Tab-separated table of C-alpha atoms in Angstrom:
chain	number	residue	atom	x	y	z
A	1	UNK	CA	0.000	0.000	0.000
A	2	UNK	CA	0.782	3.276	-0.957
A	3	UNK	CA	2.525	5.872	2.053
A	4	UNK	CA	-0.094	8.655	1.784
A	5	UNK	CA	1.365	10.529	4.465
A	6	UNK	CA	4.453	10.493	2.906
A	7	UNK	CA	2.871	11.787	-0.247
A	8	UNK	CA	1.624	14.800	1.366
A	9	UNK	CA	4.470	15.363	3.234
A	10	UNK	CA	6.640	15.142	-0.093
A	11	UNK	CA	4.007	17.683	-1.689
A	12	UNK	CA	4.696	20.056	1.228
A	13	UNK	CA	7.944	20.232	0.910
A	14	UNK	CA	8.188	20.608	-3.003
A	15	UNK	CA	5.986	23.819	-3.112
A	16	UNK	CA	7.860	24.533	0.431
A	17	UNK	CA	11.274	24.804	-1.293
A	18	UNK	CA	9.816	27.799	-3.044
A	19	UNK	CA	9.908	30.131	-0.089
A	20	UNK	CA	13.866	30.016	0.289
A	21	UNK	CA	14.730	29.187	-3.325
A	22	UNK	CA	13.136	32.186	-5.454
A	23	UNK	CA	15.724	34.517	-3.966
A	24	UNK	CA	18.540	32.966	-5.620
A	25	UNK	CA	16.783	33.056	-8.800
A	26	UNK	CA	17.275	36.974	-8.942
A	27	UNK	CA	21.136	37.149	-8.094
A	28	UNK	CA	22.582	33.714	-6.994
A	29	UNK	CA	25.021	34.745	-5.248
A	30	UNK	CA	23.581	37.444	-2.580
A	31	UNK	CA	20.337	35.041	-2.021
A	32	UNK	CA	18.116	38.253	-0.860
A	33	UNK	CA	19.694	41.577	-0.678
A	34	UNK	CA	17.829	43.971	0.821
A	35	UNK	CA	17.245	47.796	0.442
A	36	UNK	CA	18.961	50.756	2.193
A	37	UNK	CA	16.057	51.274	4.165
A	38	UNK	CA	14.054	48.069	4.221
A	39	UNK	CA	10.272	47.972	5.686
A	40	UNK	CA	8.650	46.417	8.019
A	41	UNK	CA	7.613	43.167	6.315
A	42	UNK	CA	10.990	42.167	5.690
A	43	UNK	CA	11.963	41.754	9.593
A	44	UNK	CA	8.916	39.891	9.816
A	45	UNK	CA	9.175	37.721	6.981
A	46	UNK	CA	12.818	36.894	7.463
A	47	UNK	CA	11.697	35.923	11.217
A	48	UNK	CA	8.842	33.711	9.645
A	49	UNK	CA	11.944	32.298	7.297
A	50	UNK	CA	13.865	31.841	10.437
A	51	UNK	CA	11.331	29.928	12.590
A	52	UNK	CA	9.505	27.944	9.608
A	53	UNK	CA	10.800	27.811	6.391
A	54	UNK	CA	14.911	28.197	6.054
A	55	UNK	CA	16.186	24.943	5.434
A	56	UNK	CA	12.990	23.272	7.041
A	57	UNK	CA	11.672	21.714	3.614
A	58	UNK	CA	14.829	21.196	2.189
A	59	UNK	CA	15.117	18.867	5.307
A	60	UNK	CA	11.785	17.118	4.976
A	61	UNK	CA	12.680	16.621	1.426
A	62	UNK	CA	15.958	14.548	3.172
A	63	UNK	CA	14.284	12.873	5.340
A	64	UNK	CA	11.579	11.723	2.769
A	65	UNK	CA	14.376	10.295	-0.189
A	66	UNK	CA	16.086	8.376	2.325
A	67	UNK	CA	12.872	6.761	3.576
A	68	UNK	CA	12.316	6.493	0.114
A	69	UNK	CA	15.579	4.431	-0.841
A	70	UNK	CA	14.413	1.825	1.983
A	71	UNK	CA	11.172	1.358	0.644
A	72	UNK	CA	12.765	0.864	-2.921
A	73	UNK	CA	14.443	-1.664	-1.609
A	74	UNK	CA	11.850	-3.823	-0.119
A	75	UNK	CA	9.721	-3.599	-3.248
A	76	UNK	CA	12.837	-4.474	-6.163
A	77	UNK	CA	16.174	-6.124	-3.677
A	78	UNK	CA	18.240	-4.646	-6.081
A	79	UNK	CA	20.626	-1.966	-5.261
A	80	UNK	CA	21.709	-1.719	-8.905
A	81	UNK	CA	18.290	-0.543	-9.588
A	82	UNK	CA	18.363	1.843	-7.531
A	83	UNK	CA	21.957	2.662	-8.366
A	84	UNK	CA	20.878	3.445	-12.045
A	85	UNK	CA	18.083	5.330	-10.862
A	86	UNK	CA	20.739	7.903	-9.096
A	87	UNK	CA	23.037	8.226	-11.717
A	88	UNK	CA	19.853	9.189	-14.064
A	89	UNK	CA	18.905	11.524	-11.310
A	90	UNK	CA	22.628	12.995	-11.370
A	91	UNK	CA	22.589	13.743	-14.389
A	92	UNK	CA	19.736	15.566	-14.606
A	93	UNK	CA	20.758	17.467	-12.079
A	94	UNK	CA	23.506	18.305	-13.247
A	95	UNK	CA	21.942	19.084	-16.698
A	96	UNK	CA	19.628	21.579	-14.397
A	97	UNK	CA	22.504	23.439	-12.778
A	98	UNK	CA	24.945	23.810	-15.848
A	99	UNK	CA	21.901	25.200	-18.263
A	100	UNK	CA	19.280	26.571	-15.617
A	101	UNK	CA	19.935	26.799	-12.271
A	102	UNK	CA	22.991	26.958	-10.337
A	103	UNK	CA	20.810	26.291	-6.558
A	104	UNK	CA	20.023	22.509	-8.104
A	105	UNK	CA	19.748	19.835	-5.349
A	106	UNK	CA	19.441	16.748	-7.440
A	107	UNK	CA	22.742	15.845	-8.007
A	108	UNK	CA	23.368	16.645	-4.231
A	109	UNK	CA	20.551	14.051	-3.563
A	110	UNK	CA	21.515	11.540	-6.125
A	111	UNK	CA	25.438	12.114	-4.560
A	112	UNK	CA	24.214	11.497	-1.159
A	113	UNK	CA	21.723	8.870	-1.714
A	114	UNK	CA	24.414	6.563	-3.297
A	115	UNK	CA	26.299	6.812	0.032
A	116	UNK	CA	23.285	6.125	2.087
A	117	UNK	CA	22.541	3.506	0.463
A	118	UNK	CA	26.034	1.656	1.788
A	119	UNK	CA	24.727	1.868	5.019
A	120	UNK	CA	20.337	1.601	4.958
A	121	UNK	CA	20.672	-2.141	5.097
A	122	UNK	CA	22.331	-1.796	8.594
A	123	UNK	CA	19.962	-2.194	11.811
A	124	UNK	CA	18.025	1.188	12.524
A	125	UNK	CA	20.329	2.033	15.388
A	126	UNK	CA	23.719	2.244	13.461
A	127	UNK	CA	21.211	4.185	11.026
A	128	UNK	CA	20.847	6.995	13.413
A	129	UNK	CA	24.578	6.822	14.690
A	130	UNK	CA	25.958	7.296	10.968
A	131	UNK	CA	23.519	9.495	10.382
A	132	UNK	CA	24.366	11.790	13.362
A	133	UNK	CA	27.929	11.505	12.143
A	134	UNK	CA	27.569	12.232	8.672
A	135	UNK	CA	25.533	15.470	10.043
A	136	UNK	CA	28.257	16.415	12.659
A	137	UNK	CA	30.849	16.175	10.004
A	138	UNK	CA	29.443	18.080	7.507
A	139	UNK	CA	28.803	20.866	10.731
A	140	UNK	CA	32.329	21.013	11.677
A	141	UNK	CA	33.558	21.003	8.120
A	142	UNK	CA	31.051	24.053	7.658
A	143	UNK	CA	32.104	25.797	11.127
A	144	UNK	CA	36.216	25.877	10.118
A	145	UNK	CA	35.078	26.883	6.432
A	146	UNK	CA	33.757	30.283	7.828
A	147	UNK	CA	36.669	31.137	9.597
A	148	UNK	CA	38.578	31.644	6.010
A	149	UNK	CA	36.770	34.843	5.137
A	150	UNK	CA	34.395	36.057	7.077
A	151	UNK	CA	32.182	38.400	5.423
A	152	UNK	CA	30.770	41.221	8.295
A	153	UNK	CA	29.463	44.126	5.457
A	154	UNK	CA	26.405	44.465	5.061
A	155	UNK	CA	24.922	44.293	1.690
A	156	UNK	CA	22.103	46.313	0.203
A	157	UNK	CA	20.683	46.736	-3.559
A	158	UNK	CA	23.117	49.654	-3.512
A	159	UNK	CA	26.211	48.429	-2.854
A	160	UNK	CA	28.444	47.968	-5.551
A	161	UNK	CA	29.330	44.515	-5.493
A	162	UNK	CA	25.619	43.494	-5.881
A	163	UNK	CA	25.587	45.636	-8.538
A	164	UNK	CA	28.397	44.052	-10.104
A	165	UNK	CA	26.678	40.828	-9.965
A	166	UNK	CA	23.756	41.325	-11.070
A	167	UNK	CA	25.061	43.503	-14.256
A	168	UNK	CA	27.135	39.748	-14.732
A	169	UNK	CA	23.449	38.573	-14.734
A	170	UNK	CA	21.615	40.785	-16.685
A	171	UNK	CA	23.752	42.179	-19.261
A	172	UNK	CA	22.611	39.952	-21.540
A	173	UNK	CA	21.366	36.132	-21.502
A	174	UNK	CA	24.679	34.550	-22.873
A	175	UNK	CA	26.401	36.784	-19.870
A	176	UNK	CA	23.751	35.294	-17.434
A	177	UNK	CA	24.276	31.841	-18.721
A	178	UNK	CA	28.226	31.985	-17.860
A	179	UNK	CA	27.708	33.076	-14.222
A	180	UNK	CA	25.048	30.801	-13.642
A	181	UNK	CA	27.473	28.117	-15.192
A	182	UNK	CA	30.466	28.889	-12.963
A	183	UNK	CA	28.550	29.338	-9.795
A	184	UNK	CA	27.353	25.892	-10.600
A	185	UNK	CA	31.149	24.695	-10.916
A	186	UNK	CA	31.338	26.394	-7.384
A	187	UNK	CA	28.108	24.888	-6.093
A	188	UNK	CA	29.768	21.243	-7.220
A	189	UNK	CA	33.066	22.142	-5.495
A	190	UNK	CA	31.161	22.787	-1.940
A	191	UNK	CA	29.742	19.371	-2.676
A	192	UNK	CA	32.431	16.942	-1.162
A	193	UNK	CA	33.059	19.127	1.521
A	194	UNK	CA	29.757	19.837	2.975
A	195	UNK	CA	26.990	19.604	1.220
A	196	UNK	CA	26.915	15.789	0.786
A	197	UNK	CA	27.434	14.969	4.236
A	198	UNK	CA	24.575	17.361	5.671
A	199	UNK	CA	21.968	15.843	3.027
A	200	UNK	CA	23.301	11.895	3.397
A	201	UNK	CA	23.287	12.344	7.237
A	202	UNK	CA	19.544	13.748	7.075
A	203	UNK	CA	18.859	10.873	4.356
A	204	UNK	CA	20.186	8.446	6.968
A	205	UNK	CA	17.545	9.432	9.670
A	206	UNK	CA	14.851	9.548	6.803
A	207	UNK	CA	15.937	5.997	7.070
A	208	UNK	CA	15.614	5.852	10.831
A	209	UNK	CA	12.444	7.301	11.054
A	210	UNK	CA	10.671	5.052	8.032
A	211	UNK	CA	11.923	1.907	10.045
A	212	UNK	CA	10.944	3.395	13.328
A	213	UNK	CA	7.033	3.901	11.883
A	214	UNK	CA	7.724	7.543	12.179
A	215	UNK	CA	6.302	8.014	8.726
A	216	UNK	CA	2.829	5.539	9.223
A	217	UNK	CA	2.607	6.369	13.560
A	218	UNK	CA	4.417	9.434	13.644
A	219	UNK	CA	6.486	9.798	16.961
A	220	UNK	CA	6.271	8.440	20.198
A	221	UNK	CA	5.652	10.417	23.391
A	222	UNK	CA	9.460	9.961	24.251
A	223	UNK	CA	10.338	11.157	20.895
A	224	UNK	CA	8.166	14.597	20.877
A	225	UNK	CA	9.330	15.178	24.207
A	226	UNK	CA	12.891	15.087	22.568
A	227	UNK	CA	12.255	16.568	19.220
A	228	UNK	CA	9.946	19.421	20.390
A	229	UNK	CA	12.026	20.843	22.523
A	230	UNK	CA	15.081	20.972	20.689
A	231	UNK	CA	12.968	22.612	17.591
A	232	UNK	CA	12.189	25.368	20.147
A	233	UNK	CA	15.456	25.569	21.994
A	234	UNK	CA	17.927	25.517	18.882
A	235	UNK	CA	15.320	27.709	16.567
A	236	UNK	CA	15.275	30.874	19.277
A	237	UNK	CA	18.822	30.195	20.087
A	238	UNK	CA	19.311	30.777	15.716
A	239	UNK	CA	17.364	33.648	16.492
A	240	UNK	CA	19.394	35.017	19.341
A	241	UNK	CA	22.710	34.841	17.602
A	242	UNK	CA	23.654	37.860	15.386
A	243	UNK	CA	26.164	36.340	13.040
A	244	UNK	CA	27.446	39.497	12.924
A	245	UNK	CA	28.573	40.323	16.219
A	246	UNK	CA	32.048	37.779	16.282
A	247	UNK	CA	34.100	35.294	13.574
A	248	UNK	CA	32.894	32.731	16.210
A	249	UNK	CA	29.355	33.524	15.959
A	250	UNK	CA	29.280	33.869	11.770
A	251	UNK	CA	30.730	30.341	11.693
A	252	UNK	CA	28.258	28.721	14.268
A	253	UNK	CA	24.649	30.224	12.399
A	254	UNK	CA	24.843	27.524	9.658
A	255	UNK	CA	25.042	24.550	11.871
A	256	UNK	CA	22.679	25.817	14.554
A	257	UNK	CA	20.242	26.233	11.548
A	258	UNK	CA	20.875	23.043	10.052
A	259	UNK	CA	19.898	20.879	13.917
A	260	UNK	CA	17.166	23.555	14.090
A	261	UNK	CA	15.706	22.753	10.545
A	262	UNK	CA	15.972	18.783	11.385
A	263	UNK	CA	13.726	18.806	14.270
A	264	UNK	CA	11.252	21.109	13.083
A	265	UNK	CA	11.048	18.990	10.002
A	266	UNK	CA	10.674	16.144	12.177
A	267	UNK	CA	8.222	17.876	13.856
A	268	UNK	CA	6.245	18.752	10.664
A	269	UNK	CA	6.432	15.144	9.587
A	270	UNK	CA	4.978	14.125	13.330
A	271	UNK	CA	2.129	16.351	12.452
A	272	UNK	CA	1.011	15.424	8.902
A	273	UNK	CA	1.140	11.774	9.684
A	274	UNK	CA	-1.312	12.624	12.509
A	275	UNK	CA	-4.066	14.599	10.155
A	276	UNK	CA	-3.559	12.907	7.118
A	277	UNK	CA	-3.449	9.024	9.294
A	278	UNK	CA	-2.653	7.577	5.563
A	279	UNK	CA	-5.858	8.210	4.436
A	280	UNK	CA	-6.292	8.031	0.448
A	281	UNK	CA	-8.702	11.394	-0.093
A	282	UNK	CA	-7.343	13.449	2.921
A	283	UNK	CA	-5.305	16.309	1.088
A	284	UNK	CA	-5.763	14.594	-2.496
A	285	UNK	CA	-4.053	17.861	-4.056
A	286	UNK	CA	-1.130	17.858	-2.130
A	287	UNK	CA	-0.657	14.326	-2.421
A	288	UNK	CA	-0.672	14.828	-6.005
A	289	UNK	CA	2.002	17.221	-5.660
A	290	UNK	CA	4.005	15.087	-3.923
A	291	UNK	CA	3.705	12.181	-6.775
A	292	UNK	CA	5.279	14.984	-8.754
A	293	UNK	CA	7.638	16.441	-6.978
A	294	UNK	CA	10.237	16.491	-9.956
A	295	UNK	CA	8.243	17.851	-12.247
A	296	UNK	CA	7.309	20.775	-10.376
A	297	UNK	CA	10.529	21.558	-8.560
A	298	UNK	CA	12.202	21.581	-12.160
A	299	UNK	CA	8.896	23.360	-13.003
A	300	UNK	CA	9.526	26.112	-10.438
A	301	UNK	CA	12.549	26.418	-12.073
A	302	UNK	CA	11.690	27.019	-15.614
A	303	UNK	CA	9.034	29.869	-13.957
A	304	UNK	CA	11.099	31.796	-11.774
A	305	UNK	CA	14.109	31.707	-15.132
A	306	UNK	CA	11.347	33.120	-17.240
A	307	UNK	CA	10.154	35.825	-14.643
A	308	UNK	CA	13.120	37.334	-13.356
A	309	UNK	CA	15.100	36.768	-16.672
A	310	UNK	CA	12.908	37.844	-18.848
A	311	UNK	CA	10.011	39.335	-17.778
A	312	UNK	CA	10.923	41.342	-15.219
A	313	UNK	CA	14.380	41.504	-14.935
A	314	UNK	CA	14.209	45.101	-12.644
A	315	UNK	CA	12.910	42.755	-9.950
A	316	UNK	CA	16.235	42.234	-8.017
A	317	UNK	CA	16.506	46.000	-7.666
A	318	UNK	CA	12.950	46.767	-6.636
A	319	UNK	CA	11.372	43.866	-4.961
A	320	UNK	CA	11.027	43.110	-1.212
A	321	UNK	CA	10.427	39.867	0.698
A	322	UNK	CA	6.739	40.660	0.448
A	323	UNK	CA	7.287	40.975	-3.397
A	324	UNK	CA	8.853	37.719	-3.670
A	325	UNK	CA	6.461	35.680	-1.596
A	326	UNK	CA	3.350	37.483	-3.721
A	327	UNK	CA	5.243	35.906	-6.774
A	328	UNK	CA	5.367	32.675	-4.435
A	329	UNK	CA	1.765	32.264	-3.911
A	330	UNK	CA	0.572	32.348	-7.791
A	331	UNK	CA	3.009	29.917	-8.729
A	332	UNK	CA	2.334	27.607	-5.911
A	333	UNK	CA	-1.795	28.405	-7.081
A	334	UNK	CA	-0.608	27.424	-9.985
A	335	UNK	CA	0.945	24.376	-9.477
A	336	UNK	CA	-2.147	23.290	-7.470
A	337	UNK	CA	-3.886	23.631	-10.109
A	338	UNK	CA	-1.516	21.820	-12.408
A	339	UNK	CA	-1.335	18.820	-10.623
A	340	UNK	CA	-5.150	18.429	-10.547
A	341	UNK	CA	-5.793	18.702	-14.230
A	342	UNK	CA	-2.910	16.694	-15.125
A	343	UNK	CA	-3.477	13.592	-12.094
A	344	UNK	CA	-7.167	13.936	-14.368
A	345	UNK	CA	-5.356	12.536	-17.368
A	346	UNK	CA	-1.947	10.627	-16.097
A	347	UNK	CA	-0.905	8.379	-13.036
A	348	UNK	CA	2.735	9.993	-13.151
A	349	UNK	CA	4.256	13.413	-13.595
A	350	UNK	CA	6.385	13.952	-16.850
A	351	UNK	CA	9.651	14.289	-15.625
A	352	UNK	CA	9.032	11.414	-13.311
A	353	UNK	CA	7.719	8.955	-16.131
A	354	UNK	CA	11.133	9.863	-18.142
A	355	UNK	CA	13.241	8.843	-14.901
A	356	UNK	CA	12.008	6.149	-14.663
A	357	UNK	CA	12.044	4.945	-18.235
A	358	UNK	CA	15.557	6.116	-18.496
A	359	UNK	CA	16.758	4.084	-15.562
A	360	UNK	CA	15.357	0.216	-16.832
């Protein structure tokens, strides 16, 4: 039987990814640069980022492929299946970040998946120990990495190295195309050394969790009264820290966020399974979503490209969070409504019926 929770979860996080991603779409390498003299909504929205949504979903979305890789195993027993299926996936990715986007997370995925899957045969216990390791390594790499150059100047849609960039995006499409092609090259260089690590060791409690019920239960009543407090504790402690104020404090932001974003994603994934209770008609859209998740995250992709490359380039000078997240909600309407129509017509998304046929 199907994991409808897991569906809905998966849908969640897709349109979720939205929220942190469209920033980079405008000028990759600043994420969201602010005005001089920013308003109101943007402390409140970077708060809401904060507390909810910075690298929450990208979490679930962890969580939920390496849960995924253990239930591909019990249906096929064969690794090299799945081992095909990754290499497609890389490549695609990496198809998506050398001609599109330089933010792409499926060759990250496809890169960490093939090392969880070494160790998602073990027992659930060594599970959870590699995967605390493989998150604590990726931490500490991350911690010493900010100490190189630490970065203290504050950057606003006036300053002149934004402007710099974002004339290197803008001047014309072929220029846009050979920044977004080297900060790919970047992107795949950070790989190895963090990135990998931080996504395998959240794929290896994905893994935990599926064989712990988490996903068909949700937790226990010693597990919330772990997870929920630490959410709370390490999310205000994010908050408290002003990565500003010491070389100490820039470097330790990142990995306070990262433990943050696990447990409220853990959290979120406690919750779903408790409303939806696996329940075939219970949030049918976003279930739908989820069953095609590739297809709209590549989706979101080709939008935001179109938007802030061509239709309204001006919209990294002029546009506040507010801005960004009004842009959010039509193309998550949007999607909605995609998935509806097309689930009418077709059992599987587009890009997810040419993965598969390219990995037999």
């Amino acid at each position: 039987m199907r994991n409808i929770n897991m569906d809905v979860l998966r849908g969640i996080a897709v349109l979720g990814l939205m929220f942190m991603n469209i920033y980079t779409f405008a000028v990759f390498e600043y994420d969201y640069t602010p005005s001089a003299t920013p308003p109101f909504s943007d402390s409140l929205i970077f708060t809401i980022n904060t507390v909810f949504i910075d690298g929450r979903f990208r979490s679930l979305f962890c969580l939920l492929f390496g849960a995924s890789l253990v239930i591909q195993w019990q249906l096929w027993q064969n690794v090299e299946k799945q081992h095909k299926r990754l290499k497609v996936l890389a490549f695609i990715g990496l198809a998506h970040g050398f001609l599109l986007w330089a933010g792409d997370i499926l060759f990250i995925y496809a890169c960490a998946g093939w090392l969880t899957l070494k160790f998602s045969q073990q027992d659930k216990e060594k599970n959870l120990r590699m995967g605390m390791l493989f998150l604590l390594l990726g931490a500490f790499i991350s911690f010493l990495l900010a100490f190189v150059e630490p970065d203290f100047n504050p950057v606003t849609r006036s300053s002149e190295s934004f402007l710099m960039a974002y004339d290197a995006a803008y001047s014309s499409y072929f220029a846009g195309f050979v920044s977004n092609f080297f900060m790919f090259i970047i992107m795949l260089i950070a790989v190895p050394l963090i990135t990998v690590w931080m996504a395998a060791g959240l794929m290896m409690m994905g893994v935990y969790l599926y064989k712990k019920g988490v996903f068909i239960h949700g937790l226990t009543n010693s597990q919330f009264k772990l997870i929920v407090p630490a959410a709370i504790s390490l999310t205000a402690l994010r908050l408290i820290i002003d990565p500003n104020q010491s070389v100490f404090m820039y470097a330790i932001v990142e990995p306070i966020n990262w433990l943050a974003a696990l447990s409220m994603a853990i959290f979120y994934c406690h919750i779903i399974v408790k409303v939806v209770k696996n329940i075939p008609n219970n949030w049918l859209l976003l279930q739908q979503a989820g069953r095609m998740s590739l297809t709209l995250y590549l989706m979101q992709t080709v939008i935001f490209i179109l938007f802030f490359k061509v239709a309204y380039p001006t919209a990294a000078l002029n546009f506040d969070r507010l801005d960004y997240w009004l842009v959010i909600a039509f193309v998550l309407v949007f999607q909605l409504f995609f998935c509806k129509v097309y689930s009418m017509y077709f059992k599987q998304g587009p890009c997810e019926l040419i993965w598969r046929k390219l990995s037999r």
